Coordinates of N, CA, C and O in Angstrom, one line a residue:
X5 N 111.5 57.7 -53.1 CA 112.8 57.6 -52.4 C 113.5 56.3 -52.6 O 112.8 55.3 -52.9
X6 N 114.8 56.2 -52.5 CA 115.5 54.9 -52.7 C 114.9 53.9 -51.7 O 114.6 54.3 -50.5
X7 N 114.7 52.7 -52.1 CA 114.2 51.6 -51.3 C 112.7 51.5 -51.2 O 112.2 50.5 -50.7
X8 N 112.0 52.4 -51.8 CA 110.5 52.3 -51.8 C 110.1 51.2 -52.7 O 110.7 50.9 -53.7
X9 N 109.1 50.4 -52.3 CA 108.8 49.2 -53.0 C 108.4 49.4 -54.4 O 108.6 48.6 -55.3
X10 N 107.8 50.6 -54.7 CA 107.4 50.8 -56.1 C 108.6 51.1 -57.0 O 108.4 51.1 -58.3
X11 N 109.7 51.3 -56.5 CA 110.9 51.5 -57.3 C 111.6 50.2 -57.7 O 112.6 50.3 -58.5
X12 N 111.2 49.1 -57.2 CA 111.7 47.8 -57.6 C 111.5 47.6 -59.1 O 110.4 47.9 -59.6
X13 N 112.4 47.0 -59.8 CA 112.3 46.8 -61.2 C 111.1 45.9 -61.6 O 110.5 45.9 -62.7
X14 N 110.6 45.1 -60.7 CA 109.5 44.2 -60.9 C 108.1 44.7 -60.4 O 107.1 44.1 -60.5
X15 N 108.1 46.0 -59.9 CA 106.9 46.5 -59.3 C 105.9 46.9 -60.4 O 106.3 47.1 -61.6
X16 N 104.7 46.9 -60.1 CA 103.6 47.3 -61.1 C 103.9 48.7 -61.6 O 103.8 48.9 -62.9
X17 N 104.3 49.6 -60.8 CA 104.6 51.0 -61.3 C 105.7 51.0 -62.3 O 105.6 51.6 -63.4
X18 N 106.8 50.2 -62.0 CA 107.9 50.2 -62.9 C 107.5 49.6 -64.3 O 107.9 50.1 -65.3
X19 N 106.6 48.6 -64.3 CA 106.2 47.9 -65.5 C 105.3 48.9 -66.3 O 105.4 49.0 -67.5
X20 N 104.4 49.6 -65.6 CA 103.5 50.6 -66.3 C 104.4 51.7 -66.9 O 104.1 52.1 -68.0
X21 N 105.3 52.2 -66.2 CA 106.2 53.3 -66.7 C 107.0 52.8 -67.9 O 107.1 53.5 -68.9
X22 N 107.5 51.6 -67.9 CA 108.2 51.0 -69.0 C 107.3 50.9 -70.2 O 107.7 51.2 -71.3
X23 N 106.1 50.4 -70.0 CA 105.2 50.3 -71.1 C 104.9 51.7 -71.7 O 104.8 51.9 -72.9
X24 N 104.7 52.7 -70.9 CA 104.4 54.0 -71.3 C 105.5 54.6 -72.1 O 105.3 55.4 -73.1
X25 N 106.8 54.3 -71.8 CA 107.9 54.8 -72.5 C 108.1 54.0 -73.9 O 108.5 54.6 -74.8
X26 N 107.7 52.7 -73.9 CA 107.8 52.0 -75.1 C 106.8 52.4 -76.1 O 107.0 52.6 -77.3
X27 N 105.5 52.6 -75.7 CA 104.5 53.0 -76.5 C 103.5 53.8 -75.7 O 102.7 53.3 -75.0
X28 N 103.5 55.2 -75.8 CA 102.6 56.0 -75.1 C 101.1 55.6 -75.3 O 100.8 55.2 -76.4
X29 N 100.3 55.8 -74.3 CA 98.9 55.5 -74.5 C 98.2 56.4 -75.5 O 98.6 57.6 -75.6
X30 N 97.2 55.9 -76.2 CA 96.4 56.7 -77.1 C 95.5 57.6 -76.3 O 95.3 57.4 -75.0
X31 N 94.8 58.5 -76.9 CA 93.9 59.4 -76.2 C 92.8 58.7 -75.4 O 92.4 59.2 -74.4
X32 N 92.3 57.6 -75.9 CA 91.2 56.9 -75.2 C 91.7 55.6 -74.5 O 90.8 54.8 -74.2
X33 N 93.0 55.5 -74.3 CA 93.5 54.3 -73.7 C 93.8 54.5 -72.2 O 94.3 55.6 -71.9
X34 N 93.6 53.5 -71.4 CA 94.0 53.6 -70.0 C 94.7 52.3 -69.6 O 94.4 51.3 -70.2
X35 N 95.4 52.3 -68.5 CA 96.0 51.1 -68.0 C 95.2 50.9 -66.7 O 95.0 51.8 -65.9
X36 N 94.6 49.6 -66.5 CA 93.9 49.3 -65.4 C 94.3 47.9 -64.9 O 94.7 47.1 -65.6
X37 N 94.2 47.7 -63.6 CA 94.4 46.4 -63.0 C 93.3 45.5 -63.6 O 92.2 45.9 -63.8
X38 N 93.7 44.2 -63.8 CA 92.7 43.3 -64.4 C 91.5 43.2 -63.6 O 90.4 43.2 -64.1
X39 N 91.6 43.1 -62.3 CA 90.4 43.0 -61.4 C 89.5 44.2 -61.6 O 88.3 44.1 -61.6
X40 N 90.1 45.4 -61.7 CA 89.3 46.6 -61.8 C 88.6 46.6 -63.2 O 87.4 47.1 -63.3
X41 N 89.3 46.2 -64.2 CA 88.7 46.1 -65.5 C 87.5 45.2 -65.5 O 86.4 45.5 -66.0
X42 N 87.7 44.0 -65.0 CA 86.6 43.0 -64.9 C 85.4 43.5 -64.1 O 84.3 43.4 -64.5
X43 N 85.7 44.1 -62.9 CA 84.7 44.6 -62.1 C 83.9 45.7 -62.8 O 82.6 45.8 -62.7
X44 N 84.6 46.6 -63.5 CA 83.9 47.7 -64.2 C 82.9 47.1 -65.2 O 81.8 47.6 -65.4
X45 N 83.3 46.1 -65.9 CA 82.5 45.5 -67.0 C 81.3 44.7 -66.3 O 80.2 44.8 -66.9
X46 N 81.6 44.1 -65.2 CA 80.5 43.4 -64.6 C 79.4 44.4 -64.0 O 78.2 44.1 -64.1
X47 N 79.9 45.4 -63.4 CA 79.0 46.4 -62.9 C 78.2 47.2 -64.0 O 77.2 47.8 -63.7
X48 N 78.8 47.3 -65.2 CA 78.2 48.1 -66.2 C 77.3 47.2 -67.1 O 76.7 47.8 -68.1
X49 N 77.2 45.9 -66.9 CA 76.4 45.1 -67.8 C 77.0 45.0 -69.2 O 76.4 44.9 -70.2
X50 N 78.4 45.1 -69.2 CA 79.1 45.0 -70.5 C 78.9 46.2 -71.4 O 79.1 46.1 -72.6
X51 N 78.4 47.3 -70.9 CA 78.2 48.5 -71.7 C 79.5 49.2 -71.7 O 79.9 49.7 -70.6
X52 N 80.3 49.2 -72.8 CA 81.6 49.8 -72.7 C 81.6 51.3 -72.3 O 82.5 51.7 -71.5
X53 N 80.6 52.0 -72.6 CA 80.6 53.4 -72.2 C 80.4 53.5 -70.7 O 80.9 54.4 -70.0
X54 N 79.6 52.6 -70.1 CA 79.3 52.7 -68.6 C 80.5 52.0 -67.9 O 80.6 52.2 -66.6
X55 N 81.3 51.3 -68.5 CA 82.4 50.6 -67.8 C 83.5 51.5 -67.3 O 84.2 51.2 -66.3
X56 N 83.5 52.7 -67.8 CA 84.4 53.7 -67.3 C 83.7 54.4 -66.1 O 82.8 55.1 -66.2
X57 N 84.2 54.0 -64.9 CA 83.5 54.3 -63.7 C 83.8 55.7 -63.1 O 83.0 56.2 -62.3
X58 N 84.9 56.3 -63.5 CA 85.2 57.6 -63.0 C 86.0 58.4 -64.0 O 86.6 57.8 -64.9
X59 N 86.1 59.7 -63.8 CA 86.9 60.5 -64.7 C 88.3 60.3 -64.5 O 88.8 60.0 -63.3
X60 N 89.1 60.3 -65.5 CA 90.5 60.1 -65.4 C 91.3 61.4 -65.4 O 90.8 62.4 -64.9
X61 N 92.5 61.4 -66.0 CA 93.3 62.6 -66.0 C 93.4 63.1 -67.4 O 93.4 62.3 -68.4
X62 N 93.4 64.4 -67.6 CA 93.6 65.0 -68.9 C 92.5 64.6 -69.9 O 92.8 64.4 -71.0
X63 N 91.3 64.4 -69.4 CA 90.2 64.0 -70.2 C 90.1 62.5 -70.6 O 89.3 62.1 -71.3
X64 N 91.1 61.7 -70.1 CA 91.1 60.3 -70.4 C 90.1 59.6 -69.5 O 89.9 60.0 -68.4
X65 N 89.6 58.4 -69.9 CA 88.7 57.7 -69.0 C 89.6 57.1 -67.8 O 90.8 57.1 -67.9
X66 N 88.9 56.7 -66.8 CA 89.6 56.2 -65.6 C 88.7 55.1 -65.0 O 87.5 55.0 -65.2
X67 N 89.4 54.3 -64.1 CA 88.7 53.3 -63.4 C 88.8 53.5 -61.9 O 89.8 54.1 -61.4
X68 N 87.8 53.1 -61.2 CA 87.9 53.1 -59.7 C 88.6 51.8 -59.3 O 88.5 50.8 -59.9
X69 N 89.5 52.0 -58.3 CA 90.3 50.8 -57.9 C 90.1 50.6 -56.4 O 89.4 51.4 -55.7
X70 N 90.7 49.6 -55.8 CA 90.6 49.5 -54.4 C 92.0 49.5 -53.9 O 93.0 49.5 -54.6
X71 N 92.2 49.6 -52.6 CA 93.5 49.9 -52.0 C 94.6 48.8 -52.3 O 95.7 49.2 -52.5
X72 N 94.2 47.6 -52.4 CA 95.2 46.6 -52.6 C 95.9 46.8 -54.0 O 97.1 46.7 -54.1
X73 N 95.1 47.1 -55.0 CA 95.7 47.5 -56.3 C 96.4 48.8 -56.3 O 97.5 49.0 -56.9
X74 N 95.8 49.8 -55.6 CA 96.5 51.1 -55.5 C 97.8 51.0 -54.8 O 98.7 51.8 -55.2
X75 N 97.9 50.2 -53.8 CA 99.2 50.0 -53.1 C 100.3 49.6 -54.0 O 101.5 50.0 -53.9
X76 N 100.0 48.8 -55.0 CA 101.0 48.3 -56.0 C 101.6 49.4 -56.8 O 102.6 49.2 -57.4
X77 N 100.9 50.5 -56.9 CA 101.5 51.7 -57.7 C 101.8 52.8 -56.8 O 102.0 54.0 -57.3
X78 N 101.9 52.6 -55.5 CA 102.5 53.6 -54.6 C 101.5 54.4 -53.7 O 101.9 55.3 -53.0
X79 N 100.2 54.1 -53.7 CA 99.2 54.8 -52.9 C 99.5 54.6 -51.4 O 99.9 53.5 -51.0
X80 N 99.5 55.7 -50.7 CA 99.7 55.6 -49.2 C 98.4 55.6 -48.5 O 97.7 56.6 -48.5
X81 N 98.1 54.5 -47.9 CA 96.8 54.4 -47.2 C 96.8 55.1 -45.9 O 95.7 55.4 -45.3
X82 N 97.9 55.5 -45.4 CA 98.0 56.3 -44.2 C 97.5 57.7 -44.4 O 96.8 58.3 -43.5
X83 N 97.8 58.3 -45.5 CA 97.4 59.6 -45.9 C 96.3 59.7 -46.9 O 95.8 60.8 -47.2
X84 N 95.9 58.5 -47.5 CA 94.9 58.4 -48.5 C 95.2 59.3 -49.7 O 94.4 59.9 -50.3
X85 N 96.5 59.2 -50.1 CA 96.9 59.9 -51.3 C 98.2 59.4 -51.8 O 98.9 58.6 -51.1
X86 N 98.6 59.8 -53.0 CA 99.9 59.3 -53.5 C 101.0 60.2 -52.8 O 100.8 61.4 -52.6
X87 N 102.2 59.7 -52.6 CA 103.2 60.5 -52.0 C 103.6 61.7 -52.8 O 103.5 61.7 -54.0
X88 N 104.0 62.7 -52.1 CA 104.4 64.0 -52.8 C 105.4 63.8 -53.9 O 105.4 64.4 -54.9
X89 N 106.4 62.9 -53.7 CA 107.4 62.6 -54.7 C 106.9 62.0 -56.0 O 107.6 62.0 -57.0
X90 N 105.7 61.5 -55.9 CA 105.1 60.9 -57.1 C 104.1 61.8 -57.8 O 103.9 61.7 -59.0
X91 N 103.5 62.7 -57.1 CA 102.5 63.6 -57.7 C 103.1 64.5 -58.7 O 104.1 65.2 -58.4
X92 N 102.5 64.6 -59.8 CA 103.0 65.5 -60.9 C 104.2 65.1 -61.6 O 104.7 65.8 -62.5
X93 N 104.7 63.8 -61.3 CA 105.8 63.3 -62.0 C 105.4 62.9 -63.4 O 104.5 62.2 -63.6
X94 N 106.1 63.4 -64.4 CA 105.9 63.1 -65.8 C 106.9 62.1 -66.3 O 108.0 62.1 -65.8
X95 N 106.5 61.3 -67.2 CA 107.4 60.3 -67.8 C 107.7 60.8 -69.3 O 106.8 61.3 -69.9
X96 N 108.9 60.5 -69.7 CA 109.3 60.9 -71.0 C 110.4 60.0 -71.5 O 111.3 59.7 -70.7
X97 N 110.4 59.6 -72.7 CA 111.5 58.8 -73.3 C 112.8 59.6 -73.3 O 113.9 59.1 -73.4
X98 N 112.7 60.9 -73.3 CA 113.8 61.8 -73.4 C 114.5 62.1 -72.0 O 115.5 62.7 -72.0
X99 N 113.8 61.7 -71.0 CA 114.5 62.0 -69.7 C 113.6 62.0 -68.6 O 113.9 62.1 -67.5

């Protein structure tokens, strides 16, 4: 909705969406917060296969995050989910 913090041009979500429009992620690429990436590698003993801590979307790898990082991309800690207006939203360079 208008005025939501993730809609600001400098928000993490806005930056991620802009990157996705400029160059879509490859089949084995993910975007992760730096702290989550580092934590995954520390917990995995630098084993790249083990660094992916949870399943992602559409068969892509994914990372576990914590609420502070999730808040930056719109996670609602009151309901423990992403807002309905964000769920299922697709990005496309065409519209």
